[in-house]
Structure formats: C-alpha cells, structure tokens
Coordinates of C-alpha atoms in Angstrom, one line a residue:
M6 CA 41.2 -65.8 -89.2
S7 CA 37.6 -66.6 -90.1
P8 CA 35.4 -64.1 -91.8
K9 CA 33.3 -63.9 -88.6
T10 CA 36.3 -63.1 -86.5
S11 CA 37.5 -60.5 -89.0
A12 CA 34.1 -58.8 -89.0
S13 CA 34.1 -58.7 -85.3
A14 CA 37.5 -57.2 -85.1
H15 CA 36.5 -54.7 -87.7
K16 CA 33.4 -53.7 -85.6
E17 CA 35.5 -53.3 -82.4
T18 CA 38.0 -51.0 -84.1
A19 CA 35.4 -48.9 -86.0
P20 CA 35.9 -45.3 -85.2
P21 CA 33.3 -43.7 -83.0
K22 CA 30.6 -41.6 -84.6
P23 CA 31.2 -37.9 -84.2
P24 CA 29.1 -36.4 -81.4
K25 CA 26.0 -34.5 -82.4
S26 CA 26.2 -30.8 -82.3
P27 CA 24.4 -29.3 -79.3
K28 CA 21.0 -27.9 -79.9
S29 CA 20.7 -24.2 -79.9
S30 CA 19.3 -22.6 -76.8
S31 CA 16.0 -22.0 -78.5
E32 CA 15.7 -25.8 -79.0
Q33 CA 16.5 -26.8 -75.4
P34 CA 13.5 -27.8 -73.3
T35 CA 12.7 -25.1 -70.8
P36 CA 12.5 -26.5 -67.2
P37 CA 9.3 -25.6 -65.3
K38 CA 9.7 -22.4 -63.4
A39 CA 9.6 -22.8 -59.7
M40 CA 6.8 -21.1 -57.9
S41 CA 8.1 -18.3 -55.8
A42 CA 7.4 -18.2 -52.0
R43 CA 5.2 -15.1 -52.4
T44 CA 3.1 -16.6 -55.2
R45 CA 2.7 -19.9 -53.2
Q46 CA 1.7 -18.0 -50.1
R47 CA -0.9 -15.9 -52.1
R48 CA -2.4 -18.9 -53.9
T49 CA -2.6 -21.0 -50.7
A50 CA -4.2 -18.1 -48.8
A51 CA -6.8 -17.7 -51.6
A52 CA -7.5 -21.4 -51.6
S53 CA -7.9 -21.5 -47.9
V54 CA -10.3 -18.5 -47.8
V55 CA -12.6 -19.5 -50.7
G56 CA -13.4 -22.9 -49.0
S57 CA -14.2 -21.2 -45.8
I58 CA -16.6 -18.9 -47.6
L59 CA -18.5 -21.9 -48.8
E60 CA -18.4 -23.6 -45.5
W61 CA -20.1 -20.8 -43.5
Y62 CA -22.4 -19.9 -46.4
D63 CA -23.7 -23.5 -46.1
F64 CA -23.8 -23.6 -42.3
F65 CA -25.2 -20.2 -41.7
L66 CA -27.8 -20.8 -44.3
F67 CA -28.8 -24.1 -42.7
G68 CA -28.8 -22.6 -39.2
A69 CA -31.0 -19.6 -40.1
S70 CA -33.3 -21.9 -42.1
A71 CA -33.6 -24.2 -39.2
A72 CA -35.0 -21.3 -37.1
L73 CA -37.1 -19.7 -39.7
V74 CA -38.2 -22.4 -42.3
F75 CA -37.4 -26.0 -41.5
N76 CA -39.6 -26.2 -38.4
K77 CA -42.6 -25.2 -40.6
V78 CA -42.0 -27.1 -43.9
F79 CA -40.3 -30.3 -42.6
F80 CA -41.8 -30.6 -39.1
P81 CA -45.3 -29.0 -39.3
D82 CA -47.4 -31.6 -37.4
V83 CA -46.0 -31.0 -33.9
S84 CA -46.1 -28.1 -31.4
P85 CA -44.0 -25.0 -32.2
L86 CA -41.5 -25.9 -29.4
A87 CA -41.2 -29.5 -30.5
A88 CA -40.8 -28.4 -34.2
T89 CA -38.0 -25.9 -33.2
L90 CA -36.2 -28.6 -31.1
A91 CA -36.5 -31.1 -34.0
S92 CA -35.2 -28.5 -36.5
F93 CA -32.2 -27.6 -34.2
A94 CA -31.6 -31.3 -33.6
T95 CA -31.2 -31.7 -37.3
F96 CA -28.8 -28.8 -37.2
G97 CA -26.8 -30.5 -34.4
L98 CA -26.7 -33.7 -36.4
G99 CA -24.3 -32.1 -38.8
F100 CA -21.9 -31.6 -35.9
A101 CA -22.3 -35.3 -35.0
V102 CA -21.2 -36.3 -38.4
R103 CA -18.4 -33.8 -38.6
P104 CA -15.9 -35.7 -36.5
I105 CA -16.3 -38.8 -38.6
G106 CA -15.8 -37.0 -41.9
G107 CA -13.1 -34.8 -40.4
L108 CA -11.0 -37.6 -39.1
V109 CA -11.3 -39.7 -42.3
L110 CA -10.5 -36.8 -44.6
A111 CA -7.8 -35.3 -42.3
H112 CA -6.1 -38.7 -42.1
L113 CA -5.9 -38.6 -46.0
G114 CA -4.6 -35.0 -45.7
D115 CA -1.8 -36.1 -43.5
R116 CA -1.1 -39.1 -45.7
I117 CA -1.6 -37.9 -49.4
G118 CA -1.7 -34.1 -49.1
R119 CA -3.7 -31.1 -48.0
R120 CA -4.7 -29.9 -51.5
P121 CA -6.6 -33.0 -52.8
V122 CA -8.6 -33.4 -49.6
L123 CA -9.6 -29.7 -49.6
I124 CA -10.9 -30.1 -53.2
L125 CA -13.0 -33.0 -52.0
T126 CA -14.4 -31.0 -49.0
V127 CA -15.7 -28.4 -51.4
I128 CA -17.5 -31.1 -53.5
L129 CA -19.2 -32.7 -50.5
M130 CA -20.3 -29.4 -48.9
G131 CA -21.6 -28.1 -52.2
A132 CA -23.5 -31.2 -53.1
G133 CA -25.3 -31.3 -49.7
T134 CA -26.3 -27.7 -49.9
L135 CA -27.4 -27.7 -53.4
A136 CA -29.6 -30.9 -52.8
I137 CA -31.5 -29.1 -50.0
G138 CA -32.7 -26.5 -52.5
F139 CA -34.5 -29.3 -54.4
L140 CA -36.0 -31.2 -51.5
P141 CA -39.8 -31.7 -51.4
T142 CA -41.6 -30.7 -48.2
Y143 CA -43.4 -32.8 -45.6
H144 CA -46.8 -32.0 -47.2
Q145 CA -45.5 -33.4 -50.5
I146 CA -43.8 -36.7 -49.5
G147 CA -44.4 -37.0 -45.7
I148 CA -41.8 -38.4 -43.4
W149 CA -39.3 -38.8 -46.2
A150 CA -38.9 -35.0 -46.4
P151 CA -37.1 -34.7 -43.0
V152 CA -35.3 -38.0 -43.6
L153 CA -33.8 -36.5 -46.9
L154 CA -33.0 -33.3 -45.0
V155 CA -31.0 -35.3 -42.5
V156 CA -29.1 -37.1 -45.3
C157 CA -28.2 -33.7 -46.9
R158 CA -27.1 -32.4 -43.5
M159 CA -24.9 -35.4 -42.9
L160 CA -23.3 -35.0 -46.3
Q161 CA -22.6 -31.3 -45.5
G162 CA -21.2 -32.3 -42.1
F163 CA -18.9 -35.0 -43.5
G164 CA -17.2 -32.5 -45.8
V165 CA -17.2 -29.6 -43.3
G166 CA -15.4 -31.8 -40.7
A167 CA -12.1 -31.4 -42.6
E168 CA -12.6 -28.0 -44.3
L169 CA -11.7 -25.3 -41.8
G170 CA -9.0 -27.4 -40.2
G171 CA -7.4 -28.0 -43.5
A172 CA -7.6 -24.3 -44.4
Y173 CA -5.9 -23.5 -41.2
V174 CA -3.2 -26.0 -41.9
M175 CA -2.6 -24.9 -45.5
S176 CA -2.4 -21.1 -44.7
T177 CA -0.3 -21.6 -41.6
E178 CA 2.2 -23.9 -43.3
A179 CA 2.6 -21.6 -46.3
A180 CA 3.1 -18.4 -44.2
Q181 CA 6.4 -16.8 -43.1
A182 CA 6.9 -17.2 -39.4
E183 CA 6.5 -13.5 -38.6
K184 CA 3.2 -13.4 -40.4
R185 CA 1.7 -16.7 -39.4
G186 CA -0.9 -15.2 -37.2
L187 CA -2.2 -12.9 -39.9
Y188 CA -2.3 -15.6 -42.7
G189 CA -3.7 -18.2 -40.3
S190 CA -6.6 -15.9 -39.5
L191 CA -7.6 -15.4 -43.2
P192 CA -9.8 -18.6 -43.3
G193 CA -11.7 -17.1 -40.4
A194 CA -12.3 -13.9 -42.3
G195 CA -13.4 -16.0 -45.2
E196 CA -16.0 -17.7 -43.0
F197 CA -17.5 -14.3 -42.2
I198 CA -17.6 -13.4 -45.9
G199 CA -19.7 -16.5 -46.3
V200 CA -22.0 -15.4 -43.4
V201 CA -22.4 -12.0 -45.1
I202 CA -23.3 -13.5 -48.4
A203 CA -25.7 -16.1 -46.8
S204 CA -27.3 -13.7 -44.4
G205 CA -27.8 -11.2 -47.2
A206 CA -29.4 -13.9 -49.3
V207 CA -31.7 -14.9 -46.4
A208 CA -32.6 -11.3 -45.6
A209 CA -33.5 -10.7 -49.3
V210 CA -35.8 -13.7 -49.6
S211 CA -37.4 -13.2 -46.2
T212 CA -38.9 -9.9 -47.5
L213 CA -41.2 -12.0 -49.7
P214 CA -44.8 -12.6 -48.5
E215 CA -44.7 -15.5 -46.0
D216 CA -46.5 -17.9 -48.3
D217 CA -44.0 -17.2 -51.1
F218 CA -41.1 -17.4 -48.7
L219 CA -42.1 -20.8 -47.2
G220 CA -43.3 -22.1 -50.6
W221 CA -40.2 -21.4 -52.8
G222 CA -38.3 -18.3 -51.7
W223 CA -36.2 -20.1 -49.1
R224 CA -34.8 -22.4 -51.8
I225 CA -33.0 -19.7 -53.7
P226 CA -30.0 -19.2 -51.4
F227 CA -29.4 -23.0 -51.4
L228 CA -29.5 -23.3 -55.2
A229 CA -27.3 -20.2 -55.6
S230 CA -24.5 -22.0 -53.7
A231 CA -23.6 -23.7 -57.0
V232 CA -21.8 -20.4 -58.0
V233 CA -19.6 -20.5 -54.9
V234 CA -18.8 -24.1 -55.4
I235 CA -17.6 -23.6 -59.0
I236 CA -15.4 -20.6 -58.0
A237 CA -13.9 -22.6 -55.0
L238 CA -13.0 -25.6 -57.2
L239 CA -11.2 -23.4 -59.8
I240 CA -9.1 -21.6 -57.1
R241 CA -8.3 -24.7 -55.1
N242 CA -7.3 -26.6 -58.3
A243 CA -4.6 -23.9 -59.0
A244 CA -3.2 -23.9 -55.4
P245 CA 0.1 -25.7 -54.7
E246 CA 0.7 -28.4 -52.0
T247 CA 2.4 -26.9 -49.0
E248 CA 6.2 -27.3 -48.8
Q249 CA 6.1 -28.5 -45.2
F250 CA 3.9 -31.5 -46.1
E251 CA 6.1 -32.2 -49.2
A252 CA 9.2 -32.2 -47.0
T253 CA 7.6 -34.5 -44.5
R254 CA 6.3 -36.9 -47.2
D255 CA 9.7 -37.0 -48.9
S256 CA 11.5 -37.8 -45.6
G257 CA 9.1 -40.7 -44.9
K258 CA 8.1 -39.3 -41.5
R259 CA 4.3 -39.8 -42.0
E260 CA 2.3 -41.6 -39.3
K261 CA 0.1 -44.6 -40.1
L262 CA -2.6 -43.3 -37.8
P263 CA -1.9 -39.5 -37.3
V264 CA -4.8 -38.8 -34.9
L265 CA -3.8 -41.6 -32.5
A266 CA -0.2 -40.4 -32.6
A267 CA -1.3 -36.8 -31.8
I268 CA -3.4 -38.0 -28.8
K269 CA -0.9 -40.4 -27.5
E270 CA 2.0 -37.9 -27.6
R271 CA 0.1 -34.8 -26.4
P272 CA -2.9 -35.8 -24.3
K273 CA -2.9 -32.9 -22.0
A274 CA -2.4 -30.3 -24.7
I275 CA -5.2 -31.8 -26.8
A276 CA -7.6 -31.6 -23.9
L277 CA -6.7 -28.1 -23.2
L278 CA -6.9 -27.0 -26.8
I279 CA -10.5 -28.5 -26.9
G280 CA -11.4 -26.4 -23.8
S281 CA -9.8 -23.3 -25.2
G282 CA -12.4 -23.1 -27.9
C283 CA -15.6 -23.8 -26.0
A284 CA -16.5 -20.1 -25.5
T285 CA -16.6 -19.4 -29.3
A286 CA -18.4 -22.6 -29.9
I287 CA -21.2 -22.0 -27.4
A288 CA -21.6 -18.2 -27.8
S289 CA -21.3 -18.0 -31.6
Y290 CA -23.8 -20.8 -32.2
A291 CA -26.2 -19.6 -29.5
I292 CA -26.3 -16.2 -31.3
Q293 CA -26.3 -17.5 -34.9
G294 CA -28.4 -20.6 -34.4
Y295 CA -30.7 -19.7 -31.5
L296 CA -31.1 -15.9 -31.5
P297 CA -33.3 -15.7 -34.6
S298 CA -35.8 -18.0 -32.9
Y299 CA -35.6 -16.0 -29.6
L300 CA -36.2 -12.7 -31.3
T301 CA -39.2 -14.1 -33.2
N302 CA -40.8 -16.3 -30.6
Q303 CA -40.0 -14.7 -27.3
L304 CA -39.7 -11.0 -28.3
G305 CA -42.1 -10.9 -31.2
L306 CA -39.7 -9.2 -33.6
S307 CA -39.2 -9.7 -37.3
S308 CA -37.1 -12.6 -38.4
G309 CA -35.0 -10.2 -40.4
T310 CA -33.8 -8.4 -37.3
S311 CA -31.3 -11.0 -36.2
V312 CA -30.3 -11.8 -39.8
L313 CA -29.4 -8.1 -40.4
G314 CA -27.6 -7.9 -37.1
I315 CA -25.5 -10.9 -37.9
T316 CA -24.8 -9.5 -41.3
I317 CA -23.5 -6.3 -39.9
A318 CA -21.4 -8.0 -37.3
S319 CA -20.0 -10.4 -40.0
A320 CA -19.1 -7.5 -42.2
V321 CA -17.2 -5.9 -39.4
S322 CA -15.5 -9.2 -38.6
I323 CA -14.0 -9.4 -42.0
L324 CA -11.8 -6.5 -40.9
T325 CA -11.3 -7.4 -37.2
I326 CA -10.2 -11.0 -37.7
P327 CA -7.0 -10.2 -39.7
L328 CA -6.3 -7.4 -37.2
A329 CA -6.5 -9.8 -34.3
G330 CA -4.4 -12.3 -36.2
A331 CA -1.7 -9.7 -36.8
L332 CA -1.9 -8.6 -33.2
S333 CA -1.1 -12.1 -32.1
D334 CA 2.1 -12.0 -34.2
R335 CA 3.2 -9.1 -32.0
I336 CA 2.0 -9.9 -28.5
G337 CA 1.5 -13.6 -28.7
R338 CA -1.5 -15.9 -29.3
K339 CA -2.4 -16.4 -25.6
P340 CA -3.0 -12.8 -24.6
V341 CA -5.4 -12.2 -27.5
M342 CA -7.3 -15.4 -26.9
I343 CA -7.6 -14.9 -23.1
G344 CA -8.7 -11.3 -23.6
G345 CA -11.5 -12.5 -25.8
A346 CA -12.6 -15.2 -23.4
V347 CA -12.7 -12.9 -20.4
A348 CA -14.6 -10.3 -22.5
I349 CA -17.3 -13.0 -23.4
M350 CA -17.6 -13.9 -19.8
L351 CA -18.2 -10.3 -18.8
F352 CA -20.5 -9.4 -21.7
A353 CA -22.9 -12.4 -21.6
Y354 CA -25.6 -10.7 -19.4
P355 CA -25.2 -7.2 -20.9
F356 CA -25.7 -8.8 -24.3
F357 CA -29.2 -10.0 -23.4
W358 CA -30.0 -6.7 -21.6
L359 CA -29.4 -5.0 -25.0
V360 CA -31.3 -7.6 -26.9
D361 CA -34.3 -7.5 -24.6
T362 CA -34.8 -3.8 -25.2
R363 CA -36.3 -4.8 -28.5
E364 CA -34.6 -1.8 -30.1
P365 CA -33.1 -3.0 -33.4
W366 CA -30.0 -0.7 -33.3
L367 CA -29.2 -1.9 -29.8
I368 CA -29.6 -5.5 -30.9
Y369 CA -27.2 -4.8 -33.9
L370 CA -24.8 -3.2 -31.5
A371 CA -24.9 -6.2 -29.1
I372 CA -24.3 -8.7 -31.9
T373 CA -21.5 -6.7 -33.4
I374 CA -19.7 -6.3 -30.1
A375 CA -20.0 -10.0 -29.2
F376 CA -19.0 -11.2 -32.7
A377 CA -16.6 -8.7 -34.2
L378 CA -14.7 -7.8 -31.0
M379 CA -14.9 -10.6 -28.5
L380 CA -15.5 -13.9 -30.2
N381 CA -13.1 -13.1 -33.0
S382 CA -10.3 -12.5 -30.5
I383 CA -10.4 -16.2 -30.0
F384 CA -11.6 -17.4 -33.4
A385 CA -9.0 -15.4 -35.4
V386 CA -6.1 -16.9 -33.5
A387 CA -7.2 -20.4 -32.6
G388 CA -6.4 -22.0 -36.0
T389 CA -2.8 -20.7 -36.0
F390 CA -2.5 -21.6 -32.3
Y391 CA -3.7 -25.2 -32.9
A392 CA -1.5 -25.7 -35.9
E393 CA 1.6 -24.4 -34.2
S394 CA 1.0 -26.8 -31.4
L395 CA 1.3 -29.9 -33.6
P396 CA 4.1 -31.3 -35.9
T397 CA 3.5 -31.6 -39.6
E398 CA 3.0 -35.3 -39.8
V399 CA -0.1 -35.2 -37.4
R400 CA -1.1 -31.6 -37.8
Y401 CA -4.2 -31.9 -40.0
S402 CA -5.6 -34.9 -38.0
G403 CA -4.8 -33.4 -34.6
L404 CA -6.2 -30.0 -35.4
V405 CA -9.4 -31.5 -36.8
F406 CA -9.8 -33.8 -33.8
V407 CA -9.6 -30.7 -31.5
R408 CA -12.1 -28.7 -33.5
E409 CA -14.6 -31.4 -34.1
I410 CA -14.8 -32.7 -30.6
N411 CA -15.3 -29.1 -29.6
G412 CA -18.0 -28.9 -32.2
V413 CA -19.9 -32.0 -31.1
V414 CA -19.7 -31.2 -27.4
F415 CA -20.3 -27.4 -27.5
A416 CA -21.2 -26.0 -30.9
G417 CA -23.7 -28.5 -32.2
T418 CA -25.6 -28.6 -28.9
S419 CA -25.6 -24.9 -28.4
P420 CA -28.9 -23.9 -30.1
F421 CA -30.7 -27.0 -28.6
V422 CA -29.3 -26.2 -25.0
A423 CA -30.2 -22.6 -25.5
T424 CA -33.8 -23.5 -26.3
L425 CA -34.1 -25.6 -23.2
L426 CA -32.4 -23.0 -20.9
V427 CA -34.7 -20.2 -22.1
D428 CA -37.7 -22.4 -21.7
A429 CA -36.6 -23.4 -18.2
G430 CA -36.1 -19.8 -17.3
G431 CA -39.7 -18.9 -18.2
D432 CA -38.8 -17.5 -21.7
R433 CA -36.1 -15.3 -20.1
P434 CA -32.4 -15.6 -21.3
W435 CA -30.6 -15.5 -18.0
Y436 CA -29.8 -19.2 -17.7
L437 CA -28.4 -19.0 -21.2
A438 CA -26.3 -15.9 -20.3
G439 CA -24.8 -17.8 -17.4
Y440 CA -23.9 -20.7 -19.7
M441 CA -22.1 -18.4 -22.1
A442 CA -20.3 -16.7 -19.2
A443 CA -19.1 -20.0 -17.8
A444 CA -17.9 -21.0 -21.2
G445 CA -15.8 -17.8 -21.4
L446 CA -14.2 -18.6 -18.0
A447 CA -13.4 -22.2 -19.1
S448 CA -11.8 -21.0 -22.3
A449 CA -9.6 -18.4 -20.5
V450 CA -8.3 -21.0 -18.0
C451 CA -7.5 -23.7 -20.7
T452 CA -5.7 -21.2 -22.9
W453 CA -3.7 -19.9 -19.9
L454 CA -2.5 -23.4 -19.1
L455 CA -1.2 -24.0 -22.7
P456 CA 2.3 -23.0 -24.0
E457 CA 2.7 -19.9 -26.1
T458 CA 3.4 -20.7 -29.8
A459 CA 4.0 -17.4 -31.5
P460 CA 7.7 -17.5 -32.6
A461 CA 8.7 -14.2 -31.1
R462 CA 7.0 -14.7 -27.8
A463 CA 8.0 -18.4 -27.5
E464 CA 11.7 -17.4 -28.0
Q465 CA 11.5 -14.7 -25.3
N466 CA 9.9 -17.2 -22.8
P467 CA 11.3 -20.6 -23.5
A468 CA 10.3 -22.0 -20.2
E469 CA 6.6 -21.4 -21.0
S470 CA 6.9 -23.5 -24.2
V471 CA 7.0 -26.6 -22.1
Q472 CA 4.6 -25.8 -19.3
A473 CA 1.9 -28.0 -20.8
G474 CA 4.3 -30.8 -21.6
D475 CA 4.3 -30.2 -25.3
R476 CA 6.5 -28.1 -27.5
P477 CA 5.1 -26.2 -30.5
G478 CA 5.0 -28.1 -33.8
I479 CA 6.0 -25.4 -36.3
S480 CA 9.4 -24.1 -35.7
D481 CA 10.3 -21.6 -38.5
A482 CA 8.9 -21.1 -41.9
R483 CA 12.4 -20.5 -43.2
D484 CA 13.4 -24.1 -42.8
G485 CA 9.9 -25.6 -43.1
G486 CA 10.7 -28.1 -40.4
T487 CA 9.1 -29.1 -37.1
R488 CA 10.4 -29.3 -33.6
R489 CA 8.9 -31.9 -31.3

C-alpha cells in the first residue's frame, strides 16, 4: 500500500469529532416576536387615520382658499365671477389628476403592497401643500403664479388619488369580520379631523386684517402642514402590511392589471358603486367648496361664517362616522347608505331655506345636519362596502377606480356646477338644491341594486348577495381569504 493510500484510509477511518455542546438558552438567538392581531389592527387603524387627516387638511384648505383667496391673489385681472370660476376650475383640476395618480399607485398597492404606497401618498400630498405656501402671487410673477398653483394642485391630486382608497383597504383588511364596518369608517373620521384642523387654521388667519390675510396670512396653514406630514410618515412607517395581501402575494394570485380585471369581472357592480357615491360627492363639495363663496358673494356674510359652520359639523362628524360604521355592522351596509341618500334628497331645499335666513346659528345647524347626520351615513359605510365587494388581488385598484371616477364626474365639478346653477337662477340656490336632491335619489337607487356585503346580513340573505351578479370580496377575517 502506498503512503497516499494509507493516508486516505486513515482519513476515512478517523473518529468523528465530538458534537459541540448546545448553547445555553441565554445564548440562543431569540426569534422575532409575531405581532398580535390586536396590535396589527390598532397600528393599521392609526396608519389609515393619520393619512386621511392629511388628505382632507390639504383638500379643505385648498377648497376654502379657492373661494376666499386664490381668486384674488392668482386671478386678479378678471371679473369676480370669472375669477371665482377660474379658482374653482383649479380646484377641480385636482380631481382630474386623481384618477391617474390613483390608478398608478393603486396598481402598485395590489402588486407590491398597501404600506409602501400609502407612505408615498403622504409624501406627494405633503409636498404639494407645502409648496403652495411658498408660491409668489400674480402681481409678483404674472401668469407663472397660477401655472405653479396648477402644478402644486396636480401633485396633490396625484397622491390623493390613492390615499383614502388605500386607507379603506388597509383598515378593512386588518379588521375582524364583526367590526369591519367600524374600523372601515375610521379613515372617514380621520378626514373630518383634518377638516377641523384646516378650518380652524383658516378661521384663525381670516381674522387678520384683509391686507394681511391676502398678503401673508393665508400661507400659514399651508406651511403648517409640514407637522402633519412628519407625524403621518412616522406612524405609517411603523404599520405592518395586511395579512390578506401577504397571503395573496404568497399564493401568486396577483393580477397583472388589477383594475382591468375588476372592471371585466364586475362591470355592473362597478357602475352601481360609482353611482352609489354621487350624493356625497355632489352635496359635500357643494357645501365645502361652494358655500363659502355663496355666503360671501350672494348673502353678504363674513367669510368666517361657513368656515365655522363646517368646523362645527366636522367636529360632530368625528363621532357620528364611527357610530354609522358600527350600525352597519348590526343592520347592514345598505340600510345605512340608503337612509342617508334619501335624507339628502329630502333635505336639499330645507338646507338652503335655513342658509338664506342669514342667521349664523341656523346656517351652522343646516351644515351640521347635512354633514354629520346625512352625508356621513353614506360616507362612513362606503369604504367598507366597496372593499367588501372586491377580492383582495384587485381590491385597491377597483376601489380607487370607483372613488376617482365618482370624484371626476361629480365631486370635482360640484363647486363649478354650483356656481353656474346659482348664477342661472338669478343668484338663488334652488337649481342647486334640485341638483343635490337628484343626486340623493340616484345614490339610493344604485345602492338598493347592489348586494349586501355585511357578513351577518349577507349570511341571513344569501340570495341578495348575487342580485347584482357579483359576490362580496372579503369572506371572513378569521381565514383572511376571499370568495369570488
């Protein structure tokens, strides 16, 4: 035997090394602790609410400024009516951009996750709002002032397009089935928190002398948005991804083009969902966007009257929205939404009767009834209703498509149409009231034609769940799955 062979044999027969003694428990690496369902639900709810606060802080601020400031500092060289129309057209432009941004970002939300997209929406909205606070006026740089205003508005709209839809999706997916209406309504409550903060800021700076208000005071609320943006980013960064999306991603069920899949598979339901929200879109933006101009120009009241009225109504709405959401968990989504739509239809004319008294307390009462009790019956439930109507793999894109088409057709045009209708009516609001009443009727009919999605009610009435040709998308939070 050669020395090489002998060495090889010796190597093969060498006794194995004794096993290392196991490390003590103190030396073992500690696996990451799984997040409990309750913690996940709370963090998701907080992340959903904080972005909604920023969204409506931005949008209320722009809408109020369009009525009170922008027509004077960005469009000063035209008639008051033309300046108001131009200012509201800029407001409406944000709604024209929203579907583009919404569909692009929602597509990413269905492909890569809800959480990263909702962080990006905060950055986009915050950047647009903060930039408006630094814009020079028409007298400083001429036509470039309104051009830059339009750019900032488009940046806002691009981010806003996917914000509330994503908040609805996150909060609904993370909630237990029996509390889905309540948790799905919280982003709506967050929006009214944003309205309260923004309207309070506008009310505060509007007390300045007019020259100071138009010179620099109006900028303060826009610049202060930086605080909200920082808080929103911190909270959203700590929020987890939803388990339903993670399960869908891991199963490989994701659609290449989620919005087209949603439209192709559920065309009738998509159309009816768009119609179900037209009352809130038309009435809410007529009141928030146009009413300040109507009170100032047609009734000769202080610009702070409508701002204070909307602030009061928004504060009450912070409470009524979760109550409406919880009620929908007990009696169903459809009864709550239809009740709100019928109420809007019946209250449209009395609303303006109260406003035209010029009595501030009656104006506050009218705005509070319309917002806190009627509009919120639809608004509080709509996000959950939409999310439950779509499966996980297309939920974000489908929900955003419904909301943003509704926004372009009804919400974004509402202040502009309201201005034209009041002008056509000889500075009287009755054509506008008829428009709001018709929207209430349309919403009630569209909602009635859709299937019930609340788990308890859908199980009691299984035949109704297919009356629109589509089955609800969220089955039960216990298994995190979908039924199609």
